[in-house]
Coordinates of C-alpha atoms and ligand atoms in Angstrom, one line a residue:
M12 CA 128.0 38.3 92.1
E13 CA 127.2 41.9 92.7
R14 CA 125.9 43.8 89.6
Y15 CA 126.0 47.5 89.0
F16 CA 124.4 49.6 86.3
H17 CA 127.1 52.3 86.5
P18 CA 130.0 51.0 88.6
E19 CA 132.3 54.0 88.0
I20 CA 129.8 56.1 89.8
E21 CA 128.2 53.6 92.3
C22 CA 131.6 52.5 93.5
A23 CA 133.5 55.8 93.0
P24 CA 135.9 57.1 95.6
V25 CA 134.1 59.5 97.9
E26 CA 136.3 62.4 96.9
K27 CA 135.4 61.9 93.2
L28 CA 131.7 61.9 94.1
R29 CA 132.2 65.0 96.2
A30 CA 133.9 66.9 93.4
M31 CA 131.1 65.9 91.0
Q32 CA 128.5 67.1 93.6
N33 CA 130.3 70.5 94.0
E34 CA 130.4 71.2 90.3
R35 CA 126.8 70.1 89.8
L36 CA 125.5 72.0 92.8
V37 CA 127.1 75.3 91.6
K38 CA 125.5 74.8 88.2
T39 CA 122.1 73.9 89.5
V40 CA 121.9 76.8 92.0
K41 CA 122.7 79.2 89.1
H42 CA 120.1 77.5 86.9
A43 CA 117.4 77.7 89.6
Y44 CA 118.2 81.3 90.5
E45 CA 118.1 82.5 86.9
N46 CA 115.1 80.6 85.8
I47 CA 112.7 80.3 88.7
P48 CA 111.6 83.8 89.9
Y49 CA 110.0 82.2 93.0
Y50 CA 113.3 80.6 94.0
K51 CA 115.3 83.8 93.2
N52 CA 113.0 85.6 95.6
L53 CA 113.5 83.1 98.4
M54 CA 117.3 83.4 97.9
D55 CA 117.2 87.2 97.8
L56 CA 115.1 87.2 101.0
K57 CA 117.8 85.1 102.7
G58 CA 120.5 87.4 101.2
V59 CA 122.2 84.5 99.3
K60 CA 123.6 84.9 95.8
P61 CA 124.5 82.1 93.5
E62 CA 128.2 83.0 93.9
D63 CA 128.0 82.3 97.6
I64 CA 127.5 78.6 96.8
Q65 CA 130.9 77.2 95.7
S66 CA 130.6 73.7 97.2
V67 CA 128.5 71.3 99.2
E68 CA 130.0 73.0 102.3
D69 CA 128.0 76.1 101.4
L70 CA 124.7 74.2 101.0
H71 CA 123.4 75.3 104.4
K72 CA 123.3 78.9 103.2
L73 CA 120.4 78.1 100.9
P74 CA 116.8 78.4 102.0
F75 CA 114.7 75.3 102.5
L76 CA 111.9 74.4 100.2
T77 CA 108.7 72.7 101.6
K78 CA 105.4 71.3 100.4
D79 CA 104.0 74.8 101.2
D80 CA 106.2 76.3 98.6
L81 CA 105.0 73.8 96.1
R82 CA 101.5 74.8 97.0
D83 CA 102.2 78.5 96.7
A84 CA 103.9 78.0 93.4
Y85 CA 101.3 75.6 92.0
P86 CA 101.2 74.7 89.2
Y87 CA 104.1 76.2 87.2
G88 CA 105.9 78.5 89.7
L89 CA 108.8 76.2 90.3
L90 CA 109.4 75.1 86.8
A91 CA 112.9 76.0 85.5
K92 CA 112.4 75.3 81.8
P93 CA 110.1 76.6 79.1
L94 CA 107.1 74.4 78.4
K95 CA 108.5 73.4 75.0
D96 CA 111.3 71.5 76.7
V97 CA 109.1 69.7 79.2
V98 CA 107.7 66.3 78.2
R99 CA 106.0 64.9 81.3
I100 CA 104.4 65.5 84.7
Q101 CA 103.9 63.1 87.5
S102 CA 101.9 63.8 90.6
T103 CA 100.9 62.7 94.1
S104 CA 97.4 62.1 95.1
G105 CA 95.4 64.8 96.9
T106 CA 93.4 67.8 96.0
T107 CA 94.8 70.9 94.4
G108 CA 96.2 72.4 97.6
R109 CA 98.1 69.3 98.6
R110 CA 98.8 67.9 95.2
V111 CA 102.4 67.9 94.1
V112 CA 103.1 68.2 90.4
A113 CA 106.6 67.5 89.2
F114 CA 107.9 68.2 85.8
Y115 CA 110.5 66.4 83.6
T116 CA 112.4 67.1 80.5
Q117 CA 113.6 64.1 78.5
H118 CA 117.0 64.4 80.2
D119 CA 115.2 64.2 83.6
I120 CA 113.3 61.1 82.6
D121 CA 116.6 59.5 81.4
L122 CA 118.3 60.1 84.7
W123 CA 115.3 58.9 86.7
D124 CA 115.2 55.7 84.6
E125 CA 118.9 55.2 85.3
C126 CA 118.3 55.6 89.0
C127 CA 115.7 52.8 88.8
A128 CA 118.0 50.7 86.6
R129 CA 120.6 50.9 89.3
A130 CA 118.0 49.6 91.8
L131 CA 117.0 46.8 89.6
M132 CA 120.6 45.7 88.9
A133 CA 121.4 45.9 92.6
V134 CA 118.8 43.1 93.1
G135 CA 120.4 41.1 90.4
A136 CA 118.2 42.0 87.4
T137 CA 119.7 41.5 83.9
N138 CA 118.4 41.6 80.3
E139 CA 117.4 38.0 80.8
D140 CA 114.9 38.8 83.5
V141 CA 111.2 39.3 83.3
V142 CA 110.2 42.3 85.4
Q143 CA 106.6 42.6 86.6
V144 CA 105.8 46.2 87.4
S145 CA 102.7 46.2 89.6
Y146 CA 103.0 49.7 91.0
G147 CA 100.3 52.0 89.7
Y148 CA 100.9 53.7 86.3
G149 CA 99.6 57.1 85.5
L150 CA 100.3 60.1 87.7
F151 CA 101.9 58.0 90.4
T152 CA 105.6 57.7 89.9
G153 CA 105.9 54.0 90.9
G154 CA 104.8 52.4 87.6
P155 CA 106.6 54.8 85.2
G156 CA 109.8 54.8 87.2
L157 CA 110.4 51.1 87.5
N158 CA 109.1 50.6 83.9
G159 CA 111.8 53.0 82.7
G160 CA 114.4 51.4 84.8
S161 CA 113.5 47.9 83.6
H162 CA 113.8 49.1 79.9
K163 CA 117.2 50.5 80.6
V164 CA 118.4 47.2 82.0
G165 CA 116.9 45.5 78.9
S166 CA 114.6 43.2 80.9
L167 CA 111.3 42.1 79.5
T168 CA 108.9 44.5 81.2
L169 CA 105.3 43.6 82.2
P170 CA 103.5 46.9 82.7
M171 CA 100.8 45.4 84.9
S172 CA 99.9 48.4 87.0
S173 CA 98.2 47.7 90.3
G174 CA 95.1 45.7 91.1
N175 CA 93.4 42.8 89.3
T176 CA 95.2 40.2 91.4
E177 CA 93.8 37.3 89.3
R178 CA 95.5 38.7 86.2
Q179 CA 98.7 39.5 88.1
I180 CA 99.1 35.9 89.2
Q181 CA 98.2 34.6 85.8
F182 CA 100.9 36.7 84.0
M183 CA 103.4 36.0 86.7
C184 CA 103.0 32.2 86.1
D185 CA 102.5 32.2 82.4
L186 CA 105.4 34.6 81.5
G187 CA 107.7 33.4 84.3
A188 CA 108.2 36.8 86.0
T189 CA 111.5 36.8 87.9
V190 CA 111.4 40.3 89.5
L191 CA 108.4 41.8 91.1
C192 CA 108.0 45.6 91.7
C193 CA 105.0 46.8 93.9
T194 CA 104.2 48.1 97.3
P195 CA 105.2 45.8 100.2
S196 CA 101.5 45.4 101.2
Y197 CA 100.5 44.4 97.8
A198 CA 103.5 41.9 97.6
A199 CA 102.3 40.3 100.9
Y200 CA 98.8 40.1 99.5
L201 CA 100.0 38.6 96.3
G202 CA 102.0 36.0 98.3
E203 CA 98.9 35.1 100.2
S204 CA 96.7 34.8 97.1
I205 CA 99.3 32.6 95.4
H206 CA 99.3 30.3 98.5
E207 CA 95.5 30.2 98.6
R208 CA 95.5 29.0 95.0
G209 CA 98.3 26.5 95.6
L210 CA 100.4 28.0 92.8
Q211 CA 103.7 28.4 94.7
D212 CA 105.4 25.9 92.4
Q213 CA 104.6 27.8 89.3
I214 CA 106.2 31.0 90.6
K215 CA 109.7 31.8 89.2
L216 CA 110.3 35.1 91.1
K217 CA 113.7 35.5 92.7
A218 CA 113.6 39.1 93.9
G219 CA 111.2 42.0 94.6
I220 CA 111.6 45.7 94.9
F221 CA 109.1 47.2 97.3
G222 CA 108.7 50.7 98.5
A223 CA 106.4 53.8 98.5
E224 CA 105.3 53.1 102.1
A225 CA 106.9 52.0 105.4
W226 CA 107.4 48.3 106.0
S227 CA 109.1 46.4 108.8
E228 CA 111.8 43.7 108.9
E229 CA 109.0 41.3 110.0
M230 CA 107.1 42.1 106.9
R231 CA 110.2 41.6 104.8
R232 CA 110.6 38.1 106.2
D233 CA 107.0 37.3 105.7
I234 CA 107.1 38.4 102.0
E235 CA 110.4 36.6 101.4
Q236 CA 109.0 33.4 102.8
K237 CA 105.6 33.6 101.0
L238 CA 107.0 34.4 97.6
G239 CA 110.3 32.5 98.0
I240 CA 112.4 35.6 97.1
K241 CA 114.8 38.2 98.4
A242 CA 112.8 41.4 99.1
Y243 CA 114.5 44.8 98.7
D244 CA 113.5 48.3 99.7
I245 CA 113.4 51.3 97.4
Y246 CA 112.8 54.9 98.3
G247 CA 111.8 58.0 96.6
L248 CA 109.3 60.9 96.4
T249 CA 107.5 62.6 93.5
E250 CA 109.1 66.0 94.3
I251 CA 112.6 64.6 93.8
S252 CA 111.8 62.4 90.8
G253 CA 110.0 59.3 92.1
P254 CA 111.3 55.8 93.1
G255 CA 115.1 55.3 92.8
V256 CA 116.3 58.2 94.9
A257 CA 117.7 55.5 97.1
F258 CA 117.8 51.7 96.8
E259 CA 118.8 48.6 98.7
C260 CA 121.7 46.3 97.7
S261 CA 122.6 42.7 98.6
E262 CA 123.4 43.7 102.1
Q263 CA 119.7 44.6 102.7
S264 CA 120.5 47.1 105.4
G265 CA 119.7 50.6 104.4
M266 CA 119.4 52.2 101.0
H267 CA 122.2 53.8 98.9
I268 CA 121.3 57.3 97.8
N269 CA 122.1 58.2 94.2
E270 CA 124.5 60.9 95.3
D271 CA 125.6 61.9 91.8
H272 CA 122.1 63.2 91.4
F273 CA 120.8 64.1 94.9
I274 CA 122.7 65.5 97.9
A275 CA 121.2 64.4 101.2
E276 CA 121.3 66.2 104.5
I277 CA 119.8 65.4 107.9
I278 CA 118.4 68.3 109.8
N279 CA 116.7 68.9 113.2
P280 CA 113.1 69.3 112.1
E281 CA 112.4 71.8 114.8
T282 CA 115.4 74.2 114.3
G283 CA 116.5 73.4 110.8
E284 CA 120.1 72.9 112.0
V285 CA 122.2 70.4 110.0
L286 CA 123.0 67.3 112.0
P287 CA 126.2 65.3 111.7
E288 CA 126.2 61.9 110.0
G289 CA 124.7 59.2 112.1
E290 CA 122.2 61.4 113.9
K291 CA 118.5 60.9 113.4
G292 CA 116.6 63.7 111.9
E293 CA 114.6 64.9 108.8
L294 CA 115.9 64.1 105.4
V295 CA 116.5 67.0 103.0
F296 CA 117.4 66.6 99.3
S297 CA 119.0 68.9 96.8
C298 CA 118.6 67.8 93.1
I299 CA 121.8 68.6 91.2
T300 CA 121.2 67.2 87.7
K301 CA 117.6 68.0 87.0
E302 CA 116.6 70.5 84.4
A303 CA 112.8 71.1 84.8
F304 CA 112.2 70.8 88.5
P305 CA 115.5 71.2 90.3
L306 CA 114.4 71.5 94.0
L307 CA 117.2 72.5 96.3
R308 CA 117.1 71.7 100.1
Y309 CA 113.6 70.1 99.8
R310 CA 112.4 69.0 103.2
T311 CA 111.0 65.4 102.8
R312 CA 109.5 65.2 106.3
D313 CA 110.9 61.7 106.5
I314 CA 112.9 60.9 109.6
C315 CA 116.0 58.8 109.1
V316 CA 119.7 58.4 109.7
L317 CA 122.5 58.6 107.1
S318 CA 125.6 56.4 107.2
R319 CA 128.8 56.2 105.2
K320 CA 129.9 52.9 106.8
K321 CA 131.6 50.6 104.3
C322 CA 129.1 48.4 102.5
S323 CA 129.8 44.8 101.6
C324 CA 128.3 45.4 98.1
G325 CA 131.2 47.7 97.1
R326 CA 129.1 50.8 96.6
T327 CA 130.4 53.9 98.1
L328 CA 127.1 55.9 97.9
I329 CA 125.9 57.0 101.3
K330 CA 123.1 55.0 102.8
M331 CA 119.9 56.1 104.4
S332 CA 118.1 54.0 107.0
K333 CA 114.5 53.0 106.4
P334 CA 112.3 56.0 107.2
M335 CA 111.6 55.9 111.0
G336 CA 108.6 58.2 111.0
R337 CA 107.5 61.6 109.7
S338 CA 107.9 65.1 111.0
D339 CA 104.4 66.0 109.8
D340 CA 101.1 64.2 110.1
M341 CA 101.0 62.7 106.6
L342 CA 99.7 59.1 106.5
I343 CA 100.3 56.7 103.7
V344 CA 97.2 54.5 103.3
K345 CA 97.1 51.9 100.5
G346 CA 100.0 53.8 99.0
V347 CA 98.0 57.0 98.9
N348 CA 99.3 60.1 100.8
V349 CA 96.6 61.3 103.2
F350 CA 96.7 64.5 105.3
P351 CA 94.3 64.8 108.3
S352 CA 93.6 68.4 107.1
Q353 CA 91.9 66.9 103.9
I354 CA 89.6 64.9 106.1
E355 CA 88.9 68.0 108.3
T356 CA 88.1 70.0 105.2
V357 CA 85.4 67.5 104.1
L358 CA 83.8 67.6 107.6
L359 CA 83.8 71.3 107.9
N360 CA 82.4 71.7 104.3
K361 CA 79.6 69.4 105.3
G362 CA 78.9 71.4 108.5
Y363 CA 80.3 69.0 111.1
P364 CA 82.4 70.3 114.0
A365 CA 86.1 69.3 113.9
N366 CA 85.7 66.6 116.5
Y367 CA 87.0 63.5 114.7
Q368 CA 89.5 60.7 115.0
I369 CA 91.3 58.9 112.2
I370 CA 92.0 55.2 112.8
V371 CA 94.3 53.3 110.5
S372 CA 94.8 49.6 110.8
R373 CA 96.0 46.7 108.6
E374 CA 94.0 43.6 108.1
N375 CA 95.2 40.8 105.9
N376 CA 98.0 43.1 104.7
S377 CA 95.5 45.6 103.5
D378 CA 95.2 49.1 105.0
K379 CA 91.9 50.2 106.5
L380 CA 91.0 53.8 107.1
E381 CA 88.2 54.7 109.4
V382 CA 87.0 58.2 110.5
Q383 CA 84.9 58.6 113.6
V384 CA 83.0 61.8 113.6
E385 CA 80.8 63.3 116.3
M386 CA 77.3 63.9 115.3
M387 CA 75.8 67.3 115.6
P388 CA 73.4 67.4 118.6
E389 CA 70.4 67.9 116.4
M390 CA 71.1 64.6 114.7
F391 CA 70.7 62.7 117.9
S392 CA 67.0 62.0 117.2
D393 CA 67.7 60.7 113.6
T394 CA 66.7 57.2 112.8
I395 CA 69.3 54.6 112.0
R396 CA 68.5 54.9 108.4
E397 CA 69.0 58.7 108.5
V398 CA 72.4 58.3 110.2
A399 CA 73.4 55.7 107.7
A400 CA 72.5 58.1 104.8
K401 CA 74.6 60.8 106.4
E402 CA 77.6 58.4 106.8
K403 CA 77.3 57.5 103.2
E404 CA 77.3 61.1 102.2
L405 CA 80.6 61.6 104.1
V406 CA 82.1 58.4 102.6
D407 CA 81.4 59.8 99.1
A408 CA 82.9 63.2 99.9
M409 CA 86.0 61.5 101.5
K410 CA 86.4 59.4 98.4
A411 CA 86.3 62.4 96.2
M412 CA 88.8 64.3 98.3
L413 CA 91.3 61.4 99.1
G414 CA 90.8 59.1 96.2
I415 CA 90.3 56.1 98.5
Y416 CA 87.6 54.6 100.6
A417 CA 87.3 55.6 104.2
K418 CA 84.7 54.0 106.5
V419 CA 82.8 56.7 108.3
Q420 CA 81.2 56.2 111.6
L421 CA 79.0 58.9 113.2
V422 CA 79.4 58.7 117.0
E423 CA 77.6 60.4 119.9
P424 CA 78.3 64.0 120.6
K425 CA 81.2 64.5 123.0
S426 CA 82.2 60.8 122.8
I427 CA 85.6 61.5 121.3
A428 CA 88.1 62.2 124.0
R429 CA 89.2 65.8 124.3
S430 CA 92.9 66.3 124.8
E431 CA 94.4 69.2 126.8
G432 CA 97.2 69.8 124.4
K433 CA 97.4 69.0 120.7
A434 CA 94.4 66.9 119.6
V435 CA 95.1 63.3 119.1
R436 CA 93.6 62.9 115.6
I437 CA 95.4 59.8 114.4
I438 CA 95.5 56.4 115.8
D439 CA 97.8 54.3 113.6
K440 CA 97.6 50.7 114.7
R441 CA 99.9 49.4 112.0
N442 CA 103.2 49.9 113.9
L443 CA 105.0 50.7 110.6
Y444 CA 108.1 52.3 111.9
E445 CA 110.7 50.4 113.8
N446 CA 112.7 52.7 116.1
Ligands
DLL19 O1 106.0 56.9 96.9 C1 107.6 57.1 95.2 C2 107.9 55.7 95.2 C3 107.2 54.8 94.3 C4 108.9 55.1 96.0 C5 107.5 53.5 94.3 C6 109.2 53.8 96.0 C7 108.5 53.0 95.1 P1 105.2 59.7 96.8 O2 103.8 59.2 96.5 O3 105.5 61.2 96.5 O4 106.3 58.9 96.0 O5 105.4 59.5 98.3 C8 106.7 59.8 98.9 O6 106.4 58.0 100.5 O7 108.2 60.9 101.4 C9 108.0 58.6 102.2 O8 107.2 59.1 103.3 C10 107.2 57.4 101.6 N1 108.1 56.4 101.1 C11 108.5 56.2 99.8 N2 109.3 55.1 99.8 C12 109.4 54.6 101.0 C13 110.0 53.5 101.6 C14 106.5 57.6 96.1 N3 110.8 52.7 100.9 C15 106.7 59.4 100.4 N4 109.8 53.3 103.0 C16 108.0 59.6 101.0 C17 109.1 54.2 103.7 C18 108.6 55.4 101.9 N5 108.4 55.2 103.2

């Protein structure tokens, strides 16, 4: 039996949803224009006034927002509420320039929790379930988001956070966890670890909600088989709230977008032109219920397809495909967002030329990041020990910049292939996206 957290919305006639979106969009544009000087300026530059936006049809008139705007306006420049009304921040990894800080009023947290509650109920969770949340807690949105959703459903919530696999498995067995929330790579790793310990029979899991990084259908089958569960996808990003912007239902083919809170568009990433439903392009979101951080036409850089085809679960909310790639060069390694420019900054700061290559692979369901850097010619006569010390210095600097370990290998000068056009900086061997 299909379960819904808010059936009147999730299964509402499309016209009803559209009317709700129109009303909320008009309100949010006015709110953003009046309370965010940075955004008012962008609208003024484009010659758009709040009155020009009367419905979703007018959305295309608004300027786009990008990560660069978030950087320019860091930290408070896109905040639409006085600090006294704001109760929380969440953030992505990365150093100041790349870090995204999102703000929430209590109302914003409540609606985010509801989005996650919808995702949990869509995989069958009820107040009789035991939900193990093994996403990271803290600044990352994964833990707090699913934690809030689980509370809303009334499930017993295990706020495990990530890591400490031994303890994860012990709690899972002892407390009889029935729903697992974590990254797909960690789910696969947990599955393997449970098998290694011969504990399959003690696991009561029936479903899992996995997202925050790309994963293939093959990986889904692997996780389902190892953990004896149904594995569902969940999508979101810090800028827009966190997990629960979209979630999978029993059909397991694409994720329903919570359209009463977020309007989705697909654009051509080169030209910014809005593409018709069914065409592949970059996903753009407008938040229409948020108070503190109501981003409008935010470019996610995720490439996907939208579809309003009838879904067997009964929901009428539009669906997005699994992301099929990115329109920028961001990598997600061990769930952490990594930009090649951060790696380049470390190298340049340490005096290395920008001749490097980033190699990402996955071994035993765990991501490995390696950076090959050309030595400076004068290092050529260094002893092995001296080279190792320089590699260690770079490893430490990368760790400080990225927050994760990257193996660094110093290679001979001129040994990294030069390209005639755009440098090929990234070799991603993981084949994450299925096109
Ligand atoms: O990853 C929020 C989240 C937490 C989603 C837990 C799902 C579960 P960020 O760290 O801001 O937020 O990273 C957002 O991660 O633009 C996508 O590129 C990628 N991403 C998120 N979910 C998926 C998914 C969280 N299901 C960025 N499949 C997004 C593929 C995903 N990529």
